[in-house]
mmCIF file with all atom_site columns, C-alpha atoms and ligand atoms in Angstrom:
data_model
loop_
_atom_site.group_PDB
_atom_site.id
_atom_site.type_symbol
_atom_site.label_atom_id
_atom_site.label_alt_id
_atom_site.label_comp_id
_atom_site.label_asym_id
_atom_site.label_entity_id
_atom_site.label_seq_id
_atom_site.pdbx_PDB_ins_code
_atom_site.Cartn_x
_atom_site.Cartn_y
_atom_site.Cartn_z
_atom_site.occupancy
_atom_site.B_iso_or_equiv
_atom_site.pdbx_formal_charge
_atom_site.auth_seq_id
_atom_site.auth_comp_id
_atom_site.auth_asym_id
_atom_site.auth_atom_id
_atom_site.pdbx_PDB_model_num
ATOM   1   C  CA  . MET A 1 1   ? -24.253 -97.525  21.682 1.00 0.00 ? 1   MET A CA  1
ATOM   2   C  CA  . THR A 1 2   ? -27.800 -98.652  22.406 1.00 0.00 ? 2   THR A CA  1
ATOM   3   C  CA  . GLU A 1 3   ? -30.240 -96.238  20.830 1.00 0.00 ? 3   GLU A CA  1
ATOM   4   C  CA  . ILE A 1 4   ? -33.424 -95.358  22.677 1.00 0.00 ? 4   ILE A CA  1
ATOM   5   C  CA  . PRO A 1 5   ? -36.447 -95.375  20.328 1.00 0.00 ? 5   PRO A CA  1
ATOM   6   C  CA  . VAL A 1 6   ? -38.140 -92.075  19.598 1.00 0.00 ? 6   VAL A CA  1
ATOM   7   C  CA  . ASP A 1 7   ? -41.502 -91.643  21.340 1.00 0.00 ? 7   ASP A CA  1
ATOM   8   C  CA  . PRO A 1 8   ? -44.126 -91.284  18.582 1.00 0.00 ? 8   PRO A CA  1
ATOM   9   C  CA  . ASP A 1 9   ? -45.700 -88.400  20.532 1.00 0.00 ? 9   ASP A CA  1
ATOM   10  C  CA  . TRP A 1 10  ? -42.522 -86.329  20.239 1.00 0.00 ? 10  TRP A CA  1
ATOM   11  C  CA  . GLN A 1 11  ? -43.143 -84.034  17.307 1.00 0.00 ? 11  GLN A CA  1
ATOM   12  C  CA  . ASP A 1 12  ? -39.478 -83.147  17.080 1.00 0.00 ? 12  ASP A CA  1
ATOM   13  C  CA  . GLY A 1 13  ? -38.273 -86.777  17.222 1.00 0.00 ? 13  GLY A CA  1
ATOM   14  C  CA  . LYS A 1 14  ? -34.567 -87.057  17.879 1.00 0.00 ? 14  LYS A CA  1
ATOM   15  C  CA  . ASN A 1 15  ? -34.360 -83.331  18.570 1.00 0.00 ? 15  ASN A CA  1
ATOM   16  C  CA  . HIS A 1 16  ? -36.606 -83.775  21.599 1.00 0.00 ? 16  HIS A CA  1
ATOM   17  C  CA  . PRO A 1 17  ? -34.587 -82.915  24.732 1.00 0.00 ? 17  PRO A CA  1
ATOM   18  C  CA  . ARG A 1 18  ? -35.665 -86.125  26.483 1.00 0.00 ? 18  ARG A CA  1
ATOM   19  C  CA  . TRP A 1 19  ? -34.419 -88.285  23.629 1.00 0.00 ? 19  TRP A CA  1
ATOM   20  C  CA  . ARG A 1 20  ? -31.098 -86.446  23.582 1.00 0.00 ? 20  ARG A CA  1
ATOM   21  C  CA  . ALA A 1 21  ? -30.825 -86.707  27.383 1.00 0.00 ? 21  ALA A CA  1
ATOM   22  C  CA  . PHE A 1 22  ? -31.493 -90.464  27.302 1.00 0.00 ? 22  PHE A CA  1
ATOM   23  C  CA  . GLN A 1 23  ? -28.796 -90.896  24.664 1.00 0.00 ? 23  GLN A CA  1
ATOM   24  C  CA  . GLU A 1 24  ? -26.253 -89.052  26.773 1.00 0.00 ? 24  GLU A CA  1
ATOM   25  C  CA  . ILE A 1 25  ? -27.175 -90.850  30.002 1.00 0.00 ? 25  ILE A CA  1
ATOM   26  C  CA  . VAL A 1 26  ? -27.094 -94.306  28.371 1.00 0.00 ? 26  VAL A CA  1
ATOM   27  C  CA  . ALA A 1 27  ? -23.749 -93.502  26.737 1.00 0.00 ? 27  ALA A CA  1
ATOM   28  C  CA  . GLU A 1 28  ? -22.363 -92.494  30.136 1.00 0.00 ? 28  GLU A CA  1
ATOM   29  C  CA  . ARG A 1 29  ? -23.788 -95.657  31.738 1.00 0.00 ? 29  ARG A CA  1
ATOM   30  C  CA  . ASN A 1 30  ? -22.073 -97.743  29.056 1.00 0.00 ? 30  ASN A CA  1
ATOM   31  C  CA  . ARG A 1 31  ? -18.820 -95.870  29.672 1.00 0.00 ? 31  ARG A CA  1
ATOM   32  C  CA  . GLN A 1 32  ? -19.142 -96.522  33.423 1.00 0.00 ? 32  GLN A CA  1
ATOM   33  C  CA  . ASP A 1 33  ? -19.764 -100.230 32.816 1.00 0.00 ? 33  ASP A CA  1
ATOM   34  C  CA  . GLU A 1 34  ? -16.695 -100.447 30.577 1.00 0.00 ? 34  GLU A CA  1
ATOM   35  C  CA  . LYS A 1 35  ? -14.587 -98.724  33.235 1.00 0.00 ? 35  LYS A CA  1
ATOM   36  C  CA  . TRP A 1 36  ? -15.930 -100.347 36.421 1.00 0.00 ? 36  TRP A CA  1
ATOM   37  C  CA  . GLY A 1 37  ? -17.965 -103.397 35.407 1.00 0.00 ? 37  GLY A CA  1
ATOM   38  C  CA  . GLU A 1 38  ? -21.247 -104.207 37.122 1.00 0.00 ? 38  GLU A CA  1
ATOM   39  C  CA  . GLN A 1 39  ? -21.522 -102.156 40.303 1.00 0.00 ? 39  GLN A CA  1
ATOM   40  C  CA  . ASN A 1 40  ? -23.333 -103.600 43.308 1.00 0.00 ? 40  ASN A CA  1
ATOM   41  C  CA  . HIS A 1 41  ? -22.605 -101.293 46.216 1.00 0.00 ? 41  HIS A CA  1
ATOM   42  C  CA  . PRO A 1 42  ? -24.417 -100.927 49.526 1.00 0.00 ? 42  PRO A CA  1
ATOM   43  C  CA  . PRO A 1 43  ? -26.726 -97.892  49.682 1.00 0.00 ? 43  PRO A CA  1
ATOM   44  C  CA  . GLU A 1 44  ? -24.282 -95.775  51.733 1.00 0.00 ? 44  GLU A CA  1
ATOM   45  C  CA  . TRP A 1 45  ? -21.574 -96.183  49.077 1.00 0.00 ? 45  TRP A CA  1
ATOM   46  C  CA  . TRP A 1 46  ? -24.017 -95.197  46.362 1.00 0.00 ? 46  TRP A CA  1
ATOM   47  C  CA  . LEU A 1 47  ? -24.955 -92.131  48.353 1.00 0.00 ? 47  LEU A CA  1
ATOM   48  C  CA  . ALA A 1 48  ? -21.280 -91.118  48.624 1.00 0.00 ? 48  ALA A CA  1
ATOM   49  C  CA  . ILE A 1 49  ? -20.723 -91.635  44.874 1.00 0.00 ? 49  ILE A CA  1
ATOM   50  C  CA  . LEU A 1 50  ? -23.860 -89.651  44.006 1.00 0.00 ? 50  LEU A CA  1
ATOM   51  C  CA  . VAL A 1 51  ? -22.994 -86.793  46.360 1.00 0.00 ? 51  VAL A CA  1
ATOM   52  C  CA  . GLU A 1 52  ? -19.463 -86.659  44.880 1.00 0.00 ? 52  GLU A CA  1
ATOM   53  C  CA  . GLU A 1 53  ? -21.000 -86.213  41.430 1.00 0.00 ? 53  GLU A CA  1
ATOM   54  C  CA  . VAL A 1 54  ? -23.464 -83.622  42.761 1.00 0.00 ? 54  VAL A CA  1
ATOM   55  C  CA  . GLY A 1 55  ? -20.451 -81.766  44.166 1.00 0.00 ? 55  GLY A CA  1
ATOM   56  C  CA  . GLU A 1 56  ? -18.798 -81.745  40.725 1.00 0.00 ? 56  GLU A CA  1
ATOM   57  C  CA  . PHE A 1 57  ? -22.074 -80.454  39.255 1.00 0.00 ? 57  PHE A CA  1
ATOM   58  C  CA  . ALA A 1 58  ? -22.116 -77.661  41.859 1.00 0.00 ? 58  ALA A CA  1
ATOM   59  C  CA  . GLU A 1 59  ? -18.487 -76.802  41.096 1.00 0.00 ? 59  GLU A CA  1
ATOM   60  C  CA  . ALA A 1 60  ? -19.260 -76.567  37.372 1.00 0.00 ? 60  ALA A CA  1
ATOM   61  C  CA  . ILE A 1 61  ? -22.193 -74.244  38.104 1.00 0.00 ? 61  ILE A CA  1
ATOM   62  C  CA  . GLN A 1 62  ? -20.021 -72.016  40.284 1.00 0.00 ? 62  GLN A CA  1
ATOM   63  C  CA  . HIS A 1 63  ? -17.237 -71.881  37.685 1.00 0.00 ? 63  HIS A CA  1
ATOM   64  C  CA  . ARG A 1 64  ? -19.793 -71.085  34.983 1.00 0.00 ? 64  ARG A CA  1
ATOM   65  C  CA  . GLN A 1 65  ? -21.140 -68.222  37.079 1.00 0.00 ? 65  GLN A CA  1
ATOM   66  C  CA  . PHE A 1 66  ? -17.928 -66.830  38.502 1.00 0.00 ? 66  PHE A CA  1
ATOM   67  C  CA  . GLY A 1 67  ? -15.223 -68.185  36.199 1.00 0.00 ? 67  GLY A CA  1
ATOM   68  C  CA  . GLY A 1 68  ? -13.075 -71.279  36.482 1.00 0.00 ? 68  GLY A CA  1
ATOM   69  C  CA  . PRO A 1 69  ? -11.863 -74.290  34.543 1.00 0.00 ? 69  PRO A CA  1
ATOM   70  C  CA  . ALA A 1 70  ? -14.962 -76.432  35.204 1.00 0.00 ? 70  ALA A CA  1
ATOM   71  C  CA  . GLY A 1 71  ? -17.407 -73.840  33.870 1.00 0.00 ? 71  GLY A CA  1
ATOM   72  C  CA  . ALA A 1 72  ? -17.965 -75.622  30.554 1.00 0.00 ? 72  ALA A CA  1
ATOM   73  C  CA  . GLY A 1 73  ? -18.866 -78.886  32.267 1.00 0.00 ? 73  GLY A CA  1
ATOM   74  C  CA  . VAL A 1 74  ? -22.377 -78.226  33.583 1.00 0.00 ? 74  VAL A CA  1
ATOM   75  C  CA  . LEU A 1 75  ? -24.072 -80.578  31.118 1.00 0.00 ? 75  LEU A CA  1
ATOM   76  C  CA  . VAL A 1 76  ? -21.364 -83.233  31.481 1.00 0.00 ? 76  VAL A CA  1
ATOM   77  C  CA  . GLU A 1 77  ? -21.683 -83.211  35.269 1.00 0.00 ? 77  GLU A CA  1
ATOM   78  C  CA  . ALA A 1 78  ? -25.497 -83.243  35.079 1.00 0.00 ? 78  ALA A CA  1
ATOM   79  C  CA  . VAL A 1 79  ? -25.209 -86.371  32.913 1.00 0.00 ? 79  VAL A CA  1
ATOM   80  C  CA  . HIS A 1 80  ? -22.849 -87.913  35.484 1.00 0.00 ? 80  HIS A CA  1
ATOM   81  C  CA  . VAL A 1 81  ? -25.384 -87.264  38.267 1.00 0.00 ? 81  VAL A CA  1
ATOM   82  C  CA  . ALA A 1 82  ? -28.200 -88.788  36.203 1.00 0.00 ? 82  ALA A CA  1
ATOM   83  C  CA  . ALA A 1 83  ? -26.079 -91.774  35.157 1.00 0.00 ? 83  ALA A CA  1
ATOM   84  C  CA  . VAL A 1 84  ? -25.073 -92.555  38.747 1.00 0.00 ? 84  VAL A CA  1
ATOM   85  C  CA  . ALA A 1 85  ? -28.717 -92.259  39.827 1.00 0.00 ? 85  ALA A CA  1
ATOM   86  C  CA  . PHE A 1 86  ? -29.653 -94.580  36.946 1.00 0.00 ? 86  PHE A CA  1
ATOM   87  C  CA  . SER A 1 87  ? -26.969 -97.034  38.089 1.00 0.00 ? 87  SER A CA  1
ATOM   88  C  CA  . ILE A 1 88  ? -28.392 -96.961  41.622 1.00 0.00 ? 88  ILE A CA  1
ATOM   89  C  CA  . VAL A 1 89  ? -31.801 -97.914  40.219 1.00 0.00 ? 89  VAL A CA  1
ATOM   90  C  CA  . GLU A 1 90  ? -30.185 -100.750 38.237 1.00 0.00 ? 90  GLU A CA  1
ATOM   91  C  CA  . CYS A 1 91  ? -28.473 -101.982 41.425 1.00 0.00 ? 91  CYS A CA  1
ATOM   92  C  CA  . CYS A 1 92  ? -31.794 -101.823 43.287 1.00 0.00 ? 92  CYS A CA  1
ATOM   93  C  CA  . GLU A 1 93  ? -33.423 -103.888 40.561 1.00 0.00 ? 93  GLU A CA  1
ATOM   94  C  CA  . ARG A 1 94  ? -30.615 -106.499 40.592 1.00 0.00 ? 94  ARG A CA  1
ATOM   95  C  CA  . ASN A 1 95  ? -30.570 -106.824 44.364 1.00 0.00 ? 95  ASN A CA  1
ATOM   96  C  CA  . GLY A 1 96  ? -34.246 -106.737 45.224 1.00 0.00 ? 96  GLY A CA  1
ATOM   97  C  CA  . TRP A 1 97  ? -34.242 -103.324 46.889 1.00 0.00 ? 97  TRP A CA  1
ATOM   98  C  CA  . ASN A 1 98  ? -37.399 -102.436 45.039 1.00 0.00 ? 98  ASN A CA  1
ATOM   99  C  CA  . HIS A 1 99  ? -39.648 -103.489 47.889 1.00 0.00 ? 99  HIS A CA  1
ATOM   100 C  CA  . ALA A 1 100 ? -40.034 -102.262 51.435 1.00 0.00 ? 100 ALA A CA  1
ATOM   101 C  CA  . PRO A 1 101 ? -38.818 -104.827 54.015 1.00 0.00 ? 101 PRO A CA  1
ATOM   102 C  CA  . ASP A 1 102 ? -42.388 -105.715 54.968 1.00 0.00 ? 102 ASP A CA  1
ATOM   103 C  CA  . GLU A 1 103 ? -43.201 -106.414 51.301 1.00 0.00 ? 103 GLU A CA  1
ATOM   104 C  CA  . GLY A 1 104 ? -40.694 -109.225 50.919 1.00 0.00 ? 104 GLY A CA  1
ATOM   105 C  CA  . GLY A 1 105 ? -37.540 -107.277 50.013 1.00 0.00 ? 105 GLY A CA  1
ATOM   106 C  CA  . GLU A 1 106 ? -34.437 -106.716 52.116 1.00 0.00 ? 106 GLU A CA  1
HETATM 107 MG MG1 . LIG B 2 .   ? -18.363 -85.996  37.292 1.00 0.00 ? 201 LIG B MG1 1
#
């Protein structure tokens, strides 16, 4: 796994929540790449994938609150949402979606 360097301003180093979050998101991104390969979807597909993960996050929250098998998965589903959003940004970078149409992008 690629390790994100610790920001020197973080007094608690690798115990900083942002460092731990980056580790989990990058690990999930690597897992997604191993499973699916490089993903270059049109924006509407990405939106559907992201909303599906947001739905799983919502289900985990509901099960945590009211009981259910997905109740222990709030963090896991939050990481999935973040990793899919990260993958969308990667796709934007690969495909030149980082500019408005009048700025030379698509
Ligand atoms: Mg999920």
